[in-house]
Each structure stands twice: as C-alpha cells, then as structure tokens.
mmCIF file of C-alpha atoms in Angstrom:
data_model
loop_
_atom_site.group_PDB
_atom_site.id
_atom_site.type_symbol
_atom_site.label_atom_id
_atom_site.label_comp_id
_atom_site.label_asym_id
_atom_site.label_seq_id
_atom_site.Cartn_x
_atom_site.Cartn_y
_atom_site.Cartn_z
ATOM 1 C CA MET P 1 -0.100 0.190 0.075
ATOM 2 C CA LYS P 2 2.872 2.285 0.841
ATOM 3 C CA ARG P 3 4.271 1.967 -2.839
ATOM 4 C CA LEU P 4 0.601 2.776 -4.001
ATOM 5 C CA LEU P 5 -0.045 5.949 -2.375
ATOM 6 C CA PRO P 6 2.544 8.093 -4.447
ATOM 7 C CA VAL P 7 1.616 6.736 -7.667
ATOM 8 C CA LEU P 8 -2.233 7.832 -6.903
ATOM 9 C CA LEU P 9 -0.960 11.113 -5.447
ATOM 10 C CA LEU P 10 0.735 11.729 -8.758
ATOM 11 C CA LEU P 11 -2.304 10.408 -10.764
ATOM 12 C CA MET P 12 -4.628 12.758 -8.656
ATOM 13 C CA THR P 13 -2.315 15.696 -9.340
ATOM 14 C CA HIS P 14 -2.095 15.062 -13.060
ATOM 15 C CA PHE P 15 -5.597 14.809 -13.834
ATOM 16 C CA ALA P 16 -6.147 17.837 -11.957
ATOM 17 C CA HIS P 17 -4.998 20.018 -14.468
ATOM 18 C CA ALA P 18 -7.278 18.532 -17.363
ATOM 19 C CA ASP P 19 -10.083 20.696 -18.251
ATOM 20 C CA THR P 20 -12.262 18.374 -19.969
ATOM 21 C CA ARG P 21 -13.318 14.693 -19.349
ATOM 22 C CA LEU P 22 -12.055 13.796 -23.037
ATOM 23 C CA GLU P 23 -8.645 15.232 -21.868
ATOM 24 C CA LYS P 24 -8.679 13.445 -18.683
ATOM 25 C CA SER P 25 -9.528 10.286 -20.415
ATOM 26 C CA GLY P 26 -6.511 10.806 -22.859
ATOM 27 C CA ASP P 27 -4.308 11.377 -20.157
ATOM 28 C CA LEU P 28 -5.312 8.339 -18.390
ATOM 29 C CA LEU P 29 -4.672 6.122 -21.265
ATOM 30 C CA HIS P 30 -1.551 8.043 -21.757
ATOM 31 C CA LEU P 31 -0.081 6.527 -18.382
ATOM 32 C CA LEU P 32 -2.280 3.031 -18.819
ATOM 33 C CA ILE P 33 -0.818 2.129 -22.346
ATOM 34 C CA PRO P 34 3.075 2.186 -21.170
ATOM 35 C CA ALA P 35 1.990 0.647 -17.722
ATOM 36 C CA SER P 36 0.248 -2.030 -19.348
ATOM 37 C CA ALA P 37 3.192 -2.881 -21.990
ATOM 38 C CA PHE P 38 5.574 -2.883 -18.767
ATOM 39 C CA GLY P 39 3.433 -5.077 -16.813
ATOM 40 C CA ALA P 40 3.232 -7.484 -19.524
ATOM 41 C CA THR P 41 7.004 -7.513 -19.797
ATOM 42 C CA LEU P 42 6.973 -8.678 -16.026
ATOM 43 C CA MET P 43 4.016 -11.107 -16.233
ATOM 44 C CA VAL P 44 4.978 -12.766 -19.569
ATOM 45 C CA GLU P 45 8.669 -12.788 -19.711
ATOM 46 C CA GLU P 46 11.312 -14.510 -17.436
ATOM 47 C CA ASP P 47 14.211 -12.241 -17.754
ATOM 48 C CA TYR P 48 13.906 -8.474 -18.052
ATOM 49 C CA GLN P 49 14.956 -7.980 -21.773
ATOM 50 C CA GLY P 50 11.311 -6.712 -22.662
ATOM 51 C CA SER P 51 11.235 -4.563 -19.796
ATOM 52 C CA TRP P 52 14.674 -3.020 -20.506
ATOM 53 C CA GLN P 53 13.878 -2.568 -24.318
ATOM 54 C CA LEU P 54 10.603 -0.632 -23.531
ATOM 55 C CA ILE P 55 12.599 1.443 -20.815
ATOM 56 C CA GLN P 56 15.199 2.486 -23.346
ATOM 57 C CA SER P 57 12.329 3.154 -26.350
ATOM 58 C CA GLY P 58 10.371 5.212 -23.628
ATOM 59 C CA VAL P 59 13.334 7.349 -22.215
ATOM 60 C CA VAL P 60 14.963 7.801 -25.865
ATOM 61 C CA SER P 61 11.230 8.946 -27.303
ATOM 62 C CA ARG P 62 10.702 11.583 -24.314
ATOM 63 C CA LEU P 63 14.342 12.746 -24.801
ATOM 64 C CA VAL P 64 14.013 13.545 -28.556
ATOM 65 C CA VAL P 65 10.567 15.139 -27.504
ATOM 66 C CA GLU P 66 11.706 17.124 -24.822
ATOM 67 C CA GLY P 67 14.847 18.290 -27.129
ATOM 68 C CA LEU P 68 12.722 19.571 -29.618
ATOM 69 C CA LYS P 69 10.161 21.213 -27.426
ATOM 70 C CA TYR P 70 13.048 23.189 -25.899
ATOM 71 C CA GLY P 71 14.443 24.191 -29.161
ATOM 72 C CA ILE P 72 11.247 25.012 -31.417
ATOM 73 C CA ASP P 73 9.130 27.795 -29.744
ATOM 74 C CA LYS P 74 5.559 26.729 -31.003
ATOM 75 C CA GLN P 75 2.442 28.283 -29.178
ATOM 76 C CA ARG P 76 -0.239 25.596 -28.206
ATOM 77 C CA PRO P 77 -3.535 25.943 -29.629
ATOM 78 C CA ASP P 78 -5.107 27.103 -26.554
ATOM 79 C CA GLY P 79 -2.298 29.628 -25.970
ATOM 80 C CA SER P 80 -0.991 28.033 -22.377
ATOM 81 C CA ASP P 81 2.632 27.781 -23.177
ATOM 82 C CA SER P 82 5.058 27.119 -26.141
ATOM 83 C CA ASP P 83 5.582 23.106 -25.901
ATOM 84 C CA SER P 84 3.387 22.571 -28.543
ATOM 85 C CA PHE P 85 5.452 20.434 -30.903
ATOM 86 C CA PRO P 86 5.988 17.470 -30.901
ATOM 87 C CA SER P 87 3.416 15.699 -28.452
ATOM 88 C CA GLY P 88 4.878 13.718 -25.812
ATOM 89 C CA HIS P 89 1.407 12.129 -25.119
ATOM 90 C CA ALA P 90 1.662 11.025 -28.690
ATOM 91 C CA ALA P 91 5.174 9.911 -28.624
ATOM 92 C CA ASP P 92 4.901 7.863 -25.257
ATOM 93 C CA THR P 93 1.849 5.874 -26.434
ATOM 94 C CA PHE P 94 2.846 5.059 -29.843
ATOM 95 C CA ALA P 95 6.414 4.010 -28.534
ATOM 96 C CA ALA P 96 4.492 1.546 -26.130
ATOM 97 C CA ALA P 97 2.059 0.238 -28.864
ATOM 98 C CA THR P 98 4.859 -0.316 -31.494
ATOM 99 C CA PHE P 99 6.707 -2.143 -28.583
ATOM 100 C CA VAL P 100 4.041 -4.089 -28.074
ATOM 101 C CA GLN P 101 3.550 -5.134 -31.496
ATOM 102 C CA GLN P 102 7.189 -5.786 -32.263
ATOM 103 C CA ARG P 103 7.336 -7.930 -28.900
ATOM 104 C CA TYR P 104 4.160 -9.629 -29.027
ATOM 105 C CA GLY P 105 2.568 -9.187 -32.235
ATOM 106 C CA TRP P 106 -0.407 -7.577 -33.976
ATOM 107 C CA LYS P 107 -2.930 -9.410 -31.793
ATOM 108 C CA TRP P 108 -1.905 -7.159 -28.730
ATOM 109 C CA ALA P 109 -0.745 -4.189 -30.543
ATOM 110 C CA ILE P 110 -4.178 -3.453 -32.183
ATOM 111 C CA PRO P 111 -5.841 -2.243 -28.961
ATOM 112 C CA ALA P 112 -2.857 -0.473 -27.823
ATOM 113 C CA TYR P 113 -2.516 1.415 -31.314
ATOM 114 C CA ILE P 114 -6.454 2.158 -31.064
ATOM 115 C CA GLY P 115 -5.566 3.563 -27.779
ATOM 116 C CA ALA P 116 -2.581 5.642 -28.657
ATOM 117 C CA THR P 117 -4.544 6.815 -31.640
ATOM 118 C CA TYR P 118 -7.270 8.029 -29.228
ATOM 119 C CA VAL P 119 -4.555 9.502 -26.822
ATOM 120 C CA SER P 120 -3.631 11.776 -29.797
ATOM 121 C CA TYR P 121 -7.094 12.832 -30.979
ATOM 122 C CA THR P 122 -7.796 13.975 -27.216
ATOM 123 C CA ARG P 123 -4.750 16.378 -27.440
ATOM 124 C CA VAL P 124 -6.016 17.915 -30.520
ATOM 125 C CA ALA P 125 -9.679 18.071 -29.512
ATOM 126 C CA SER P 126 -8.552 19.653 -26.158
ATOM 127 C CA ASP P 127 -6.740 22.344 -27.983
ATOM 128 C CA LYS P 128 -3.184 21.186 -26.454
ATOM 129 C CA HIS P 129 -1.736 20.417 -29.884
ATOM 130 C CA TYR P 130 -2.229 20.810 -33.660
ATOM 131 C CA VAL P 131 -2.187 17.479 -35.807
ATOM 132 C CA GLU P 132 1.023 17.890 -37.106
ATOM 133 C CA ASP P 133 2.374 17.956 -33.403
ATOM 134 C CA VAL P 134 0.545 14.581 -32.705
ATOM 135 C CA LEU P 135 1.921 13.118 -36.050
ATOM 136 C CA ALA P 136 5.398 14.259 -35.283
ATOM 137 C CA GLY P 137 5.083 12.685 -31.701
ATOM 138 C CA ALA P 138 3.712 9.628 -33.130
ATOM 139 C CA ALA P 139 6.524 9.184 -35.563
ATOM 140 C CA ILE P 140 8.805 9.625 -32.813
ATOM 141 C CA GLY P 141 7.573 7.037 -30.393
ATOM 142 C CA ILE P 142 7.252 4.452 -33.326
ATOM 143 C CA LEU P 143 10.618 4.916 -34.659
ATOM 144 C CA SER P 144 11.787 4.433 -31.208
ATOM 145 C CA GLY P 145 9.868 1.432 -30.487
ATOM 146 C CA LEU P 146 11.067 -0.160 -33.998
ATOM 147 C CA TYR P 147 14.688 0.627 -33.122
ATOM 148 C CA PHE P 148 14.767 -0.681 -29.481
ATOM 149 C CA THR P 149 12.362 -3.642 -29.327
ATOM 150 C CA GLU P 150 13.101 -7.259 -30.476
ATOM 151 C CA PRO P 151 10.604 -10.011 -30.698
ATOM 152 C CA TYR P 152 10.019 -12.149 -27.587
ATOM 153 C CA LYS P 153 9.062 -15.126 -29.781
ATOM 154 C CA GLY P 154 7.903 -15.921 -33.515
ATOM 155 C CA ILE P 155 8.071 -14.072 -36.540
ATOM 156 C CA THR P 156 8.318 -10.457 -36.710
ATOM 157 C CA VAL P 157 7.296 -8.023 -39.797
ATOM 158 C CA THR P 158 8.857 -4.727 -39.871
ATOM 159 C CA PRO P 159 8.151 -1.697 -42.676
ATOM 160 C CA ILE P 160 11.205 -0.523 -44.364
ATOM 161 C CA ALA P 161 11.533 2.958 -45.889
ATOM 162 C CA GLY P 162 14.815 4.498 -47.182
ATOM 163 C CA GLY P 163 16.644 5.506 -50.177
ATOM 164 C CA GLY P 164 13.809 5.701 -52.130
ATOM 165 C CA SER P 165 12.835 2.205 -51.395
ATOM 166 C CA TYR P 166 9.804 0.813 -49.414
ATOM 167 C CA GLY P 167 9.346 -2.810 -48.462
ATOM 168 C CA ILE P 168 8.834 -5.358 -45.488
ATOM 169 C CA ALA P 169 11.498 -7.197 -43.488
ATOM 170 C CA ILE P 170 10.207 -10.477 -42.153
ATOM 171 C CA SER P 171 12.538 -12.115 -39.408
ATOM 172 C CA GLY P 172 12.256 -14.722 -37.106
ATOM 173 C CA ARG P 173 13.879 -17.827 -34.942
ATOM 174 C CA PHE P 174 13.728 -21.153 -37.070
#
C-alpha cells in the first residue's frame, strides 16, 4: 500500500490539470498504455529483456520530444505555453504500442494502437496540440519502438523505408 500511495497522488495531481473529461480520458490512457506494456513484460517474460527494451524506447523517445520542445518555440492552440511541438503524449503511447507490436505481435498491438490514436485525438480536440504535433510525436514514438524492440518469440514483420525504397522485412527464429 505504501508503494501505491505515491502513484495515486501523482495521478490525482496529473488529472487535476486536465480541463475536460475527454482530456482526462486521454491522460489516463497516456499512463495506462505504457504501464500495461511494462506489466506484460513482468508477467509474460522470465527475464527483464522486454522491460529494458521498453524503458530504452520510452526514455529515448521522451528525450527527443523534450529536446525538440526546448528547441522549437511553438505556441499551443489554447495559448497556455510554447511546448506544442511535438506531442509527448503521442510519442509515449505510440512508443509503447510499437513495443507491444514488435515484442508480442499484432494481436496485442491493435488495442494499443487504437488507444494511442485516441490519446492523440484527445490532445488535438482539447486544444493542446495541432495535428502535425501529434503526427510528429507518433513518428518519434514509433521509430523509437522499432529501433529498441526485439521480438519475444515468433516472427516479426517490420516496414522499411529509405533511399527511395519501401518494403517489409520478415524475421524470426527457426
């Protein structure tokens, strides 16, 4: 119970700043999607490889987002501050969803991607971001998830784009 209290206090203070139910629901999913992915690594896997990969993906994604926010002075649609570009909520949730897809497959990733898309929608609908902010955040999260995540088992399908070529890489352990 002692460990749960700081988490509950953090959640309460985080949601106190949200203005609408829509924004609050997006904020909740922003925390639940990465937390669920992390919980899956602890429950499903016997080692901590997945946990470490998720942490790397999330930390690098967030560092890129914060670096860009610091370097780019873009006003939010609601005028509250100049941290609009890129969306950290989109980056965090898409990094976690991509981790789930790469690590455990599409069956588990589809709900995570739907949730990440909803979180991005709530950021635009709540006037916290412009569409290009959430698209950039999603791209950062997806790239980070693709870079740091290895499949837990089975076959992985990865999109490839570069040098004017596009394709799909299929890999697995045989």
